[in-house]
Short mmCIF file of C-alpha atoms in Angstrom, two decimals:
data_model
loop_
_atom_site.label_atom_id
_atom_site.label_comp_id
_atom_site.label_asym_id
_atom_site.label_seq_id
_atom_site.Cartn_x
_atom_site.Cartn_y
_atom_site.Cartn_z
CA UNK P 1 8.28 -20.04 -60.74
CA UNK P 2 5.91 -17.25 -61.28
CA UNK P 3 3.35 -16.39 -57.74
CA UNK P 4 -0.36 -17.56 -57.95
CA UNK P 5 -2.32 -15.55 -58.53
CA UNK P 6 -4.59 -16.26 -55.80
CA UNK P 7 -4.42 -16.28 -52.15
CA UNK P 8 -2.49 -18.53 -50.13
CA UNK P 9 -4.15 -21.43 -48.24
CA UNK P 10 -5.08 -19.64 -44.69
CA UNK P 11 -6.02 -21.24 -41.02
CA UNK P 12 -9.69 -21.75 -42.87
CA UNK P 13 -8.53 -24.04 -45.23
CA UNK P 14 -6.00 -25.89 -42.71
CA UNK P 15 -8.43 -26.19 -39.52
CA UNK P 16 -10.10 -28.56 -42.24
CA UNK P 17 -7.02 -30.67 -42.89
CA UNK P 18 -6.44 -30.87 -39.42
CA UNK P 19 -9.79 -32.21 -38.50
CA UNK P 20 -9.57 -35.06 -40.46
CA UNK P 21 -6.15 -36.28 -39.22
CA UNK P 22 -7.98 -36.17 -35.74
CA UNK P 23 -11.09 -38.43 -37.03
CA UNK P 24 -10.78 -41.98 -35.38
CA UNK P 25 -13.11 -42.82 -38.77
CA UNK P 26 -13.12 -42.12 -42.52
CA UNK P 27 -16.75 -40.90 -41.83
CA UNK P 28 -15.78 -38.19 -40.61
CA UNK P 29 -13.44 -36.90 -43.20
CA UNK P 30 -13.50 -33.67 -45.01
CA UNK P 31 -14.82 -34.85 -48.31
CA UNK P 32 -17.45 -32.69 -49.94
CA UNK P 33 -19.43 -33.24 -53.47
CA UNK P 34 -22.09 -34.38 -55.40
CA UNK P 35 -24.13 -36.99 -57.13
CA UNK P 36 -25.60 -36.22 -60.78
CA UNK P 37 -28.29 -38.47 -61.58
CA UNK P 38 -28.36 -38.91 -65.31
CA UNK P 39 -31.03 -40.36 -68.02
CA UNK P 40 -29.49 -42.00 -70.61
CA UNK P 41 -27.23 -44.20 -72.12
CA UNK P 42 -23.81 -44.90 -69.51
CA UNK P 43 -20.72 -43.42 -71.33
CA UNK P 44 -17.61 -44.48 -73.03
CA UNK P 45 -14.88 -44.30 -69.81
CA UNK P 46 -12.54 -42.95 -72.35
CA UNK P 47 -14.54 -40.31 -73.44
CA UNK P 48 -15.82 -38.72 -70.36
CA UNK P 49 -11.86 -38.71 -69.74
CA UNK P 50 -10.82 -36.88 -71.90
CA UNK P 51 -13.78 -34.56 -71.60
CA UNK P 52 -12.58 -33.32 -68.08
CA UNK P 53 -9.42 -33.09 -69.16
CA UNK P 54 -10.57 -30.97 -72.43
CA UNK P 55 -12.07 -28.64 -69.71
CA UNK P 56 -9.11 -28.48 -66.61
CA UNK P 57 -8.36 -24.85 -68.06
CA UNK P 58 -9.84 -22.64 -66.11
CA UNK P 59 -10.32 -24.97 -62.96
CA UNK P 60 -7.37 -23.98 -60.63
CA UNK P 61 -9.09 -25.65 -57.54
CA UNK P 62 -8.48 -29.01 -59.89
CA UNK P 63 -4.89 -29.08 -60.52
CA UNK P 64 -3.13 -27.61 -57.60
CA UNK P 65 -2.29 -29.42 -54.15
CA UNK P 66 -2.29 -27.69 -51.15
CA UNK P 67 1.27 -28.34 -49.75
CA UNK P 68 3.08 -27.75 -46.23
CA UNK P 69 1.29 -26.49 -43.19
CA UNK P 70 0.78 -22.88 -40.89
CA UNK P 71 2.09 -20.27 -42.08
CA UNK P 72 4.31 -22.09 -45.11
CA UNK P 73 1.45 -23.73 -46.79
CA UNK P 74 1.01 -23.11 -50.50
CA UNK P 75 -1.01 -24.26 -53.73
CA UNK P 76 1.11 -25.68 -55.87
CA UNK P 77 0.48 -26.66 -59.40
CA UNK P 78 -0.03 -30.75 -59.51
CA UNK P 79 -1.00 -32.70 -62.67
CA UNK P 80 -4.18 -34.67 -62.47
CA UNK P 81 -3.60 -38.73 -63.51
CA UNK P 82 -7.04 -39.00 -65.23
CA UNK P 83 -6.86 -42.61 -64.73
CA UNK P 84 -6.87 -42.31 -60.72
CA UNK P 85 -8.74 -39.57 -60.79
CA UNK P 86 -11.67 -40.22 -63.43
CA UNK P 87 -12.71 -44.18 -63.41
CA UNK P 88 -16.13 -46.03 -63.80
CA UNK P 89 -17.81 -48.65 -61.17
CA UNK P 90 -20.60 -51.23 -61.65
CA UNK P 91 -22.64 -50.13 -58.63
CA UNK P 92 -25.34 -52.77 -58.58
CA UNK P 93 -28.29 -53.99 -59.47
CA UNK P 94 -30.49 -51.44 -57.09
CA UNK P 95 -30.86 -47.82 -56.08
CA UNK P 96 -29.81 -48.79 -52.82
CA UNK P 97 -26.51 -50.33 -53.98
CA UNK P 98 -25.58 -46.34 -55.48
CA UNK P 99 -25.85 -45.69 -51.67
CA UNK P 100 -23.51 -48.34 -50.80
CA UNK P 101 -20.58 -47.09 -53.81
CA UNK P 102 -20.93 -43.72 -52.78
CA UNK P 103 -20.32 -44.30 -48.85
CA UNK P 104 -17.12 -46.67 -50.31
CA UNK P 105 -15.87 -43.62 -52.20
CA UNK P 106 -16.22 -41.63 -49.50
CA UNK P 107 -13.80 -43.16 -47.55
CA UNK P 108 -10.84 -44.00 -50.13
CA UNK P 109 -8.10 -41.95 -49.58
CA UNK P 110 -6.98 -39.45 -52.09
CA UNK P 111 -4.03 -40.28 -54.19
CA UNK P 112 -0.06 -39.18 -53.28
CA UNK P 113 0.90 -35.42 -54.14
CA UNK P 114 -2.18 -35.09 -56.61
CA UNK P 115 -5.08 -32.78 -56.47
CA UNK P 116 -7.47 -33.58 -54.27
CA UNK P 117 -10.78 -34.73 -56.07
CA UNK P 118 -12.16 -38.06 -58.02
CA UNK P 119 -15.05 -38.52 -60.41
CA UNK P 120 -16.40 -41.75 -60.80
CA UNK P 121 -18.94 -42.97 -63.17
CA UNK P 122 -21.67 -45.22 -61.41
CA UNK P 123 -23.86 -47.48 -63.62
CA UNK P 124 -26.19 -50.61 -62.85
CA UNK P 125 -28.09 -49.40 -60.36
CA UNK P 126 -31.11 -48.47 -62.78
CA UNK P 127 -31.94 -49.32 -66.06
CA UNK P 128 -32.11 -46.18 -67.97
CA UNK P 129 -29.51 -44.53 -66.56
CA UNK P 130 -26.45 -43.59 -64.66
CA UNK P 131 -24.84 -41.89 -61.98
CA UNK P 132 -21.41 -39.32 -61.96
CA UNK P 133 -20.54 -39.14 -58.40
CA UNK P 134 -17.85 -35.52 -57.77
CA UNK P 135 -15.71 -35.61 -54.41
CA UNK P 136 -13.20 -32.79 -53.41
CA UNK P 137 -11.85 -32.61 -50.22
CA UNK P 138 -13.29 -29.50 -48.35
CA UNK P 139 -10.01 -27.46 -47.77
CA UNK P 140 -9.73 -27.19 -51.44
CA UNK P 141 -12.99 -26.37 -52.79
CA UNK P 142 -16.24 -25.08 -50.76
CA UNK P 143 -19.54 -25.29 -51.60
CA UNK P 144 -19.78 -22.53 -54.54
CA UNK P 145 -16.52 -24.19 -55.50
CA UNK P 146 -18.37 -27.40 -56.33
CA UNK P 147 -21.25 -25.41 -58.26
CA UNK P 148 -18.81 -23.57 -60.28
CA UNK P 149 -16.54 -27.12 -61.29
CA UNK P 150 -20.12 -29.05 -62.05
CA UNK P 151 -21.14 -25.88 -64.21
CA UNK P 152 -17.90 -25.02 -66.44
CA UNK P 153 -18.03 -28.92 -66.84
CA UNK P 154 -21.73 -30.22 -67.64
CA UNK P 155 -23.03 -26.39 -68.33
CA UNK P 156 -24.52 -25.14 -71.41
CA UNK P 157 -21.19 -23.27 -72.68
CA UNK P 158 -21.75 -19.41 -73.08
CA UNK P 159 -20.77 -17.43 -76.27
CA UNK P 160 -18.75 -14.88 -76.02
CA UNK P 161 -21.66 -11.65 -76.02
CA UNK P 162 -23.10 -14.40 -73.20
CA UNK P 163 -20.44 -14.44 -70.49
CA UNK P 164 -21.11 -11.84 -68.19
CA UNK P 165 -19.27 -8.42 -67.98
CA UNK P 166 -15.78 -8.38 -65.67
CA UNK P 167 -16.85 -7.08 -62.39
CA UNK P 168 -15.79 -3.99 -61.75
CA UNK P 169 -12.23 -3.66 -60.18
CA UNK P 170 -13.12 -7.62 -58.87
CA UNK P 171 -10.05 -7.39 -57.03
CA UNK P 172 -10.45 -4.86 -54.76
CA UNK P 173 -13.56 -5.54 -52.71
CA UNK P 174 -15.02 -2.18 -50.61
CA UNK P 175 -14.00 -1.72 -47.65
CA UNK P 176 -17.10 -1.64 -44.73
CA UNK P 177 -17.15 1.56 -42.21
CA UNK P 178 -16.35 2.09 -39.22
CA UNK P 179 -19.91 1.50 -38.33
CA UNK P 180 -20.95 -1.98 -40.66
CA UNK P 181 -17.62 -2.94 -38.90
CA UNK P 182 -18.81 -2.38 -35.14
CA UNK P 183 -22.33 -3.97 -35.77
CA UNK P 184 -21.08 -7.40 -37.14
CA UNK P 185 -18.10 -6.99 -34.75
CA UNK P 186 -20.85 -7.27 -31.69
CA UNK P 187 -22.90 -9.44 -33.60
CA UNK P 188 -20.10 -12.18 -33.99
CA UNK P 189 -18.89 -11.33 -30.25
CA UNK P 190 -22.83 -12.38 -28.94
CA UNK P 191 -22.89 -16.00 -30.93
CA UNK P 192 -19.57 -16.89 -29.57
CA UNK P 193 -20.19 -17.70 -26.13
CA UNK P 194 -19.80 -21.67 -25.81
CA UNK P 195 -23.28 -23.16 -25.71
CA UNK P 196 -22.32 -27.17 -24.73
CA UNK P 197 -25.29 -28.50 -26.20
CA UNK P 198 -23.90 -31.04 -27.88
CA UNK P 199 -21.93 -32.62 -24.98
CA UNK P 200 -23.52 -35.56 -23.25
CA UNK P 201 -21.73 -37.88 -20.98
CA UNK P 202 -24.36 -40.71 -21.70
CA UNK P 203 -24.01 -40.07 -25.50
CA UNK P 204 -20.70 -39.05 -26.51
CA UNK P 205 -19.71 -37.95 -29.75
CA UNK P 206 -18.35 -39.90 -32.43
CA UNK P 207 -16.59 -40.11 -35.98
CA UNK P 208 -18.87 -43.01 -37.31
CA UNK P 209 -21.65 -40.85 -39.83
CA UNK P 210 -25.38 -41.77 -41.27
CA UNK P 211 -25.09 -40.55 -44.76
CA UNK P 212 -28.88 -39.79 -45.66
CA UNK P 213 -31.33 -37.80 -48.01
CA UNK P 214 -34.19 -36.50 -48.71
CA UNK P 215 -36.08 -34.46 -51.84
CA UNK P 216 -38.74 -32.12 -51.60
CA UNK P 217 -40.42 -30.02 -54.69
CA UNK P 218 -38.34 -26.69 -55.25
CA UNK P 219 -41.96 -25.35 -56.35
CA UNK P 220 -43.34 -25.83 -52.85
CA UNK P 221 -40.31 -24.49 -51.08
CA UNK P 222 -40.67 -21.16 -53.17
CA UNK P 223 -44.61 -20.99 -52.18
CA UNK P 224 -43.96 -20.99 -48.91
CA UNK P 225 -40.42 -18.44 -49.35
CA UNK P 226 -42.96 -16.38 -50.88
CA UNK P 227 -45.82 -16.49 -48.51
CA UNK P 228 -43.71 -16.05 -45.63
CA UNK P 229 -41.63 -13.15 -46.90
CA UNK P 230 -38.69 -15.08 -47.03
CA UNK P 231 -35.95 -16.86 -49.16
CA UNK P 232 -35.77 -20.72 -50.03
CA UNK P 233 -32.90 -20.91 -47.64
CA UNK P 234 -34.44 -19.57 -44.86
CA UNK P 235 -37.40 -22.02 -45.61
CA UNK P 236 -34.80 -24.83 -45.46
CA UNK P 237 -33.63 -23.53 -42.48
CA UNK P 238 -36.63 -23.51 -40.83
CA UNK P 239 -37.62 -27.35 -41.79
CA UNK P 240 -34.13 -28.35 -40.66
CA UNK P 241 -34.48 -26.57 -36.90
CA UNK P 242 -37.97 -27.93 -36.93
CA UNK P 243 -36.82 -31.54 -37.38
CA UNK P 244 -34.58 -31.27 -34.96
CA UNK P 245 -36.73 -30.09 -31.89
CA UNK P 246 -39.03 -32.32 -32.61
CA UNK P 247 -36.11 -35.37 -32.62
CA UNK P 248 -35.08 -33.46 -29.42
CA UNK P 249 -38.26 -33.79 -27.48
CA UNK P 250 -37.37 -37.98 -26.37
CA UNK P 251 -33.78 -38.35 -27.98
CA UNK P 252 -31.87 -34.82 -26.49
CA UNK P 253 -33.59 -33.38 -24.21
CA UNK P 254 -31.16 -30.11 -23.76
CA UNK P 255 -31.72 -29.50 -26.96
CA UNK P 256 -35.61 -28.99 -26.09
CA UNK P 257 -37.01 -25.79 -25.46
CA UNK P 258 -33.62 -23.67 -25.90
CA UNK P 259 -32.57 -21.68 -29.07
CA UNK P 260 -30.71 -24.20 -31.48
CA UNK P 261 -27.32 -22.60 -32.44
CA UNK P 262 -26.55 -23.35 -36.42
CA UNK P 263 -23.03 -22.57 -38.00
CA UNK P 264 -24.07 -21.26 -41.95
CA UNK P 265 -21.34 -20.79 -44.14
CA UNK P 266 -21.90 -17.05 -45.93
CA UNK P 267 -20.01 -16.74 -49.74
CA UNK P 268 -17.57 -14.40 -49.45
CA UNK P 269 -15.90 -15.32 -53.21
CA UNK P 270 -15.24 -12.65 -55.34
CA UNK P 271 -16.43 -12.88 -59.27
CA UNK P 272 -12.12 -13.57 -60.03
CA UNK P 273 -12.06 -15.95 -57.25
CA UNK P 274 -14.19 -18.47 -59.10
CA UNK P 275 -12.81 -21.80 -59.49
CA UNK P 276 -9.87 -20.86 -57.44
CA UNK P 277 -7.95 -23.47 -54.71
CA UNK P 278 -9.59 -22.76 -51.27
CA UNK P 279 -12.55 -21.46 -49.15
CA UNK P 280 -13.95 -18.28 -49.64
CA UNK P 281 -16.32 -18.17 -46.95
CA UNK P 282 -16.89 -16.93 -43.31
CA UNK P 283 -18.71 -20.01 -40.91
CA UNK P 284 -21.17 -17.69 -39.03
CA UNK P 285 -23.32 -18.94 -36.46
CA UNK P 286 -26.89 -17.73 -36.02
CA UNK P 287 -28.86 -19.05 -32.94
CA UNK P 288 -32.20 -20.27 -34.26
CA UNK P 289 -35.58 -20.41 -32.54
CA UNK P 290 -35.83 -23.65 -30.75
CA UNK P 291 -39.04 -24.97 -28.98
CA UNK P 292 -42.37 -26.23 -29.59
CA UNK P 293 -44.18 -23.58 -31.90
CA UNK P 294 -46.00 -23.71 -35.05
CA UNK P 295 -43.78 -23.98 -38.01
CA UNK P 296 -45.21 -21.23 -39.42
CA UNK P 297 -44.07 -18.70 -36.59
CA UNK P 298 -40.79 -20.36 -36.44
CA UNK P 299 -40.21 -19.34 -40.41
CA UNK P 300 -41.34 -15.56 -39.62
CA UNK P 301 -38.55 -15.96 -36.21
CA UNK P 302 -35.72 -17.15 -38.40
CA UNK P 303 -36.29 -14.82 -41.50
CA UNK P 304 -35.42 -12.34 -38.46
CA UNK P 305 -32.64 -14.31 -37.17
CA UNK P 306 -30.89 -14.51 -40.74
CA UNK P 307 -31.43 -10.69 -41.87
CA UNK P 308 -28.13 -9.92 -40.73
CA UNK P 309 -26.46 -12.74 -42.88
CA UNK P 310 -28.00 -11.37 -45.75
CA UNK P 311 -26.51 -8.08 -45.68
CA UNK P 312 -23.76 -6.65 -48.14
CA UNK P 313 -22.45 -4.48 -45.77
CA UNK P 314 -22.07 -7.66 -43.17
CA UNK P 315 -20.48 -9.98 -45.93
CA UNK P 316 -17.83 -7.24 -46.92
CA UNK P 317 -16.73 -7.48 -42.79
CA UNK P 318 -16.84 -11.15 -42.95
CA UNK P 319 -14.92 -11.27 -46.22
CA UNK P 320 -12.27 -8.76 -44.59
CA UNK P 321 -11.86 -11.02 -41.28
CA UNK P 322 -11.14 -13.71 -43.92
CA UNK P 323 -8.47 -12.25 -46.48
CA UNK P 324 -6.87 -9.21 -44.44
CA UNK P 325 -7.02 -10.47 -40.48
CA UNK P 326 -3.20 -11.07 -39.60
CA UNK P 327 -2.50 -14.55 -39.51
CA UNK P 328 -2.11 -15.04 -36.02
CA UNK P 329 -5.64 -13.44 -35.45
CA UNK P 330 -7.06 -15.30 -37.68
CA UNK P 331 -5.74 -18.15 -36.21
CA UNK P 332 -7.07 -17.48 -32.93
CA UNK P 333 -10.07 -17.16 -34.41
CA UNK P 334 -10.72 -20.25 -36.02
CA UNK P 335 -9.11 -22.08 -32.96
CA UNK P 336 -11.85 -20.29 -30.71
CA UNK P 337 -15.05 -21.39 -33.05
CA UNK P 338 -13.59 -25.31 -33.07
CA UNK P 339 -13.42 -26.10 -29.41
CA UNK P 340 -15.69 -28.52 -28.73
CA UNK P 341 -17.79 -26.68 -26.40
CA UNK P 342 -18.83 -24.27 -29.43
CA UNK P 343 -19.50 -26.48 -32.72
CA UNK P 344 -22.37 -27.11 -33.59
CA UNK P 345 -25.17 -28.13 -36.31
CA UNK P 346 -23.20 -27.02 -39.95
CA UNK P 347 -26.36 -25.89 -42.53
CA UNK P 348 -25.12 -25.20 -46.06
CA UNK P 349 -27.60 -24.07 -49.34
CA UNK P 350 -26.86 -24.53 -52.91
CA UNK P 351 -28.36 -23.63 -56.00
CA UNK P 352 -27.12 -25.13 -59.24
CA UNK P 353 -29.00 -22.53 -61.63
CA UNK P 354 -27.95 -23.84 -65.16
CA UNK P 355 -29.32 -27.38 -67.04
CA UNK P 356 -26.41 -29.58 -67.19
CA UNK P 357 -25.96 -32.49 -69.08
CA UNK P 358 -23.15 -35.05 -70.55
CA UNK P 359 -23.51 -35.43 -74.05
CA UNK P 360 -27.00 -36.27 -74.72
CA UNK P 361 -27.44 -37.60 -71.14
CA UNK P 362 -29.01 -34.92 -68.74
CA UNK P 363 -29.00 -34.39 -65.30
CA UNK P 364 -32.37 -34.94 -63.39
CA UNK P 365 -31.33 -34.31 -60.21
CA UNK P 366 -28.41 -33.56 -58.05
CA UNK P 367 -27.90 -34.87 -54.03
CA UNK P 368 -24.87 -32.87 -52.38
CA UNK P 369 -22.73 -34.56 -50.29
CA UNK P 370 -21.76 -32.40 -47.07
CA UNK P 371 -19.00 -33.81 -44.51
CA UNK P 372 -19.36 -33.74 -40.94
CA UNK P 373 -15.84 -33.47 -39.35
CA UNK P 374 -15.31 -34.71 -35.67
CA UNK P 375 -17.30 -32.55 -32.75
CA UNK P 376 -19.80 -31.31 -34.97
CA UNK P 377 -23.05 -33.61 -34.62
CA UNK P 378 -24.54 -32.86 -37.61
CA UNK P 379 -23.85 -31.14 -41.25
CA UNK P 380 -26.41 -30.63 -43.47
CA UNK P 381 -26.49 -29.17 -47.67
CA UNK P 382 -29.63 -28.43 -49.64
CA UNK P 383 -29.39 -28.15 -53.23
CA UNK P 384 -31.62 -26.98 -55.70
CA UNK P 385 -31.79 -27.82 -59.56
CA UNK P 386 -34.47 -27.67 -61.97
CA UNK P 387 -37.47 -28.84 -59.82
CA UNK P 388 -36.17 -30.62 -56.64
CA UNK P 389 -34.17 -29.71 -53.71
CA UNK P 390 -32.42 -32.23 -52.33
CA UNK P 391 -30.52 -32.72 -48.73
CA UNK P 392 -27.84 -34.20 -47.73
CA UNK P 393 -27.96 -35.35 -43.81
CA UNK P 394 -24.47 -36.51 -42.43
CA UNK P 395 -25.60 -37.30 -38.85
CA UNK P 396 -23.04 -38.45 -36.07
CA UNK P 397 -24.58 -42.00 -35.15
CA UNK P 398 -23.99 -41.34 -31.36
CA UNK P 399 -26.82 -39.37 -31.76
CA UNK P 400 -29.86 -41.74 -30.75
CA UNK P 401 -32.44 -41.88 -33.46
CA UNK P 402 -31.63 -39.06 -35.59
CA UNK P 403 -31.47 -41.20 -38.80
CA UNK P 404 -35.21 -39.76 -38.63
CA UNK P 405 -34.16 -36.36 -39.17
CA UNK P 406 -34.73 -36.32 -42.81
CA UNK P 407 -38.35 -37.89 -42.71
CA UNK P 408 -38.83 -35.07 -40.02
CA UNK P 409 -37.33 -32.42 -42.21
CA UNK P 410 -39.72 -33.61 -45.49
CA UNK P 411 -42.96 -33.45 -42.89
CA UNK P 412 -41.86 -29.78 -41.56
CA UNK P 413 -41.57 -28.79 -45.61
CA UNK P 414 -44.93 -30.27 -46.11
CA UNK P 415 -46.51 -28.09 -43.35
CA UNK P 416 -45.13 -24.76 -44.41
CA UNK P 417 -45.84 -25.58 -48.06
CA UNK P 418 -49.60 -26.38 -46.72
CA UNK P 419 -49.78 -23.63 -45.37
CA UNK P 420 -48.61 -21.54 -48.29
CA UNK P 421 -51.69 -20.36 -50.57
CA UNK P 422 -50.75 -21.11 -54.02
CA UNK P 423 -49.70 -18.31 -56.55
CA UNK P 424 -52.42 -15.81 -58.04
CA UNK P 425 -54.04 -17.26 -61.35
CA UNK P 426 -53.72 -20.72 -60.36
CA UNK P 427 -56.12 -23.20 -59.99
CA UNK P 428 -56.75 -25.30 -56.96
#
């Protein structure tokens, strides 16, 4: 049997495994994904089956398995069973029962020596309409992962003069300097000291999750990206850190008046890496301005906070540290950033940039699903399609009264986005 061509699972991918088979709940599992909201009629079952499978070429991260463990773990190539792993559910007669089938999915267990992921198609929970509900389990596809799957599958399909020209040597990334090296060397070294701010003896951490969510207009987002000098994601950012210190101020008091320390996930994928088995990105944490302040000021503190992240010259160190650390250093250094005394909020940003639709059904809007594995008090995933972000709030329920995070987080986006003036040549 011939090598994949693509790198082998590494401590990145396993720490994942590993911190599901220490979750005393399915809650806190590593399942990651999405829910397409769709207008039309609900689909033949048959149909949309063989319809994924028409499209599996192409989609490595959907039929391999990720197989022993340390330093002897491998992808291997696994069949799908389209009838375990693509299957249609009556969800209700309400919006709120699509809630209910999701949180159910989310806590099946995935099916013997198969590839890790399920679509289901969810239907009678609105009228005029249905629901296509993606899961993957987190080792095996990241974030961009699940963008790139939902996009070769319900994308518009690109001619041939469409698809975009082979990057350049793809498989050779640049190596960073000596001196790119030493900045993001001390800048990793500062955010790793253990912070304990999540550690409460009265309120001890659990693996029981809130699954939650909450829209906001992508237009209004941008207005205020653009009158603060900043991107969308640091906008989201902001709203998100805002929330939570005004939670803070009567549910967790440490977490008043002290910067908030926020793990981000930075894309380190190459353009030949798409669609391949495992993560291709480097968890860096960033400590964010805590505190009572206006949220305007707060926005202008973490644009400064996240310049770093944004750098190419940063991302090529990170993506190094990732694919050409020995193992055993790498190792270390995934065991370091998981004790408990150093995890922390998780913040993840998607954009799904291209219409997508099934048939003559299209997608109207798309709610990630983030996972919160055990330590880690709270994970959080924006994404934005068409005209609506939406966020995903997995919250541990230990935490008291933070099921009011997302109301919090869709008051902080109305104050920056009230703040915003609107965009020359429009009209009040």
């Amino acid at each position: 049997m011939g090598m994949n061509p693509f790198l082998a699972p590494s401590p990145a991918d396993l720490v994942l495994v590993k911190a599901e088979e220490l979750a005393e709940h399915p809650d806190a599992n590593a399942r990651i994904g999405a829910v397409l909201h769709l207008t039309g009629a609900v689909p033949d079952l048959a149909g949309l089956r063989e319809y994924v499978t028409a499209h599996l070429d192409g989609l490595p991260c959907l039929t391999h398995v990720l197989t022993g463990n340390g330093p002897t773990a491998r992808w291997m190539p696994a069949d799908p069973d389209m009838t375990r792993h693509v299957r249609a559910q009556h969800a209700g007669g309400d919006p709120e029962a699509l809630e209910t089938a999701v949180c159910h999915a989310l806590r099946e267990p995935w099916p013997e020596e198969a590839p890790a992921w399920r679509m289901i198609l969810l239907h009678g929970h609105v009228p005029d309409g249905f629901a296509l509900l993606y899961l993957s389990h987190h080792a095996v596809q990241d974030g961009a992962n699940i963008v790139a799957v939902l996009d070769a599958l319900f994308g518009p399909r690109a001619l041939p003069h469409q698809l975009p020209a082979p990057a350049r040597d793809a498989s050779r990334p640049p190596r960073a300097g000596l001196r790119q090296t030493a900045r993001s060397t001390v800048s990793l070294l500062r955010h790793a000291r253990q912070h304990r701010l999540w550690q409460s003896a009265s309120h001890p951490l659990s693996s029981r999750r809130h699954l939650l969510w909450a829209q906001a207009p992508s237009a209004g987002l941008r207005a205020a990206a653009r009158d603060g000098g900043a991107s969308i994601n640091d906008v989201y950012l902001t709203a998100v850190v805002h929330a939570i210190t005004q939670w803070a101020k009567d549910a967790w008091p440490r977490a008043t008046g002290t910067t908030i320390p926020v793990m981000v996930p930075v894309n380190v994928r190459t353009p030949d890496e798409v669609a391949v088995p495992g993560n291709r990105l480097f968890l860096s944490r960033i400590d964010l301005p805590g505190g009572t302040m206006p949220v305007e000021r707060r926005l202008a503190r973490t644009r400064a906070v996240t310049s770093v992240l944004k750098s190419a010259g940063h991302k090529t160190v990170l993506r190094a540290a990732l694919t050409r650390l020995p193992r055993r250093l790498l190792q270390l250094l995934v065991d370091a950033s998981t004790v408990p005394g150093r995890l922390t909020i998780c913040a993840s940003y998607l954009v799904v940039r291209q219409p997508l639709h099934y048939g003559e059904a299209a997608v109207h809007r798309i709610d990630p699903i983030m996972c919160c594995p055990p330590g880690v008090p709270l994970a959080v995933v924006a994404a934005t399609y068409e005209e609506t972000t939406s966020v995903s709030f997995r919250i541990d329920t230990a935490l008291p009264g933070a099921d009011s995070l997302p109301e919090r987080w869709r008051q902080a986006v109305t104050e920056l986005t009230r703040s915003a003036p609107p965009p020359q040549g429009s009209t009040p």
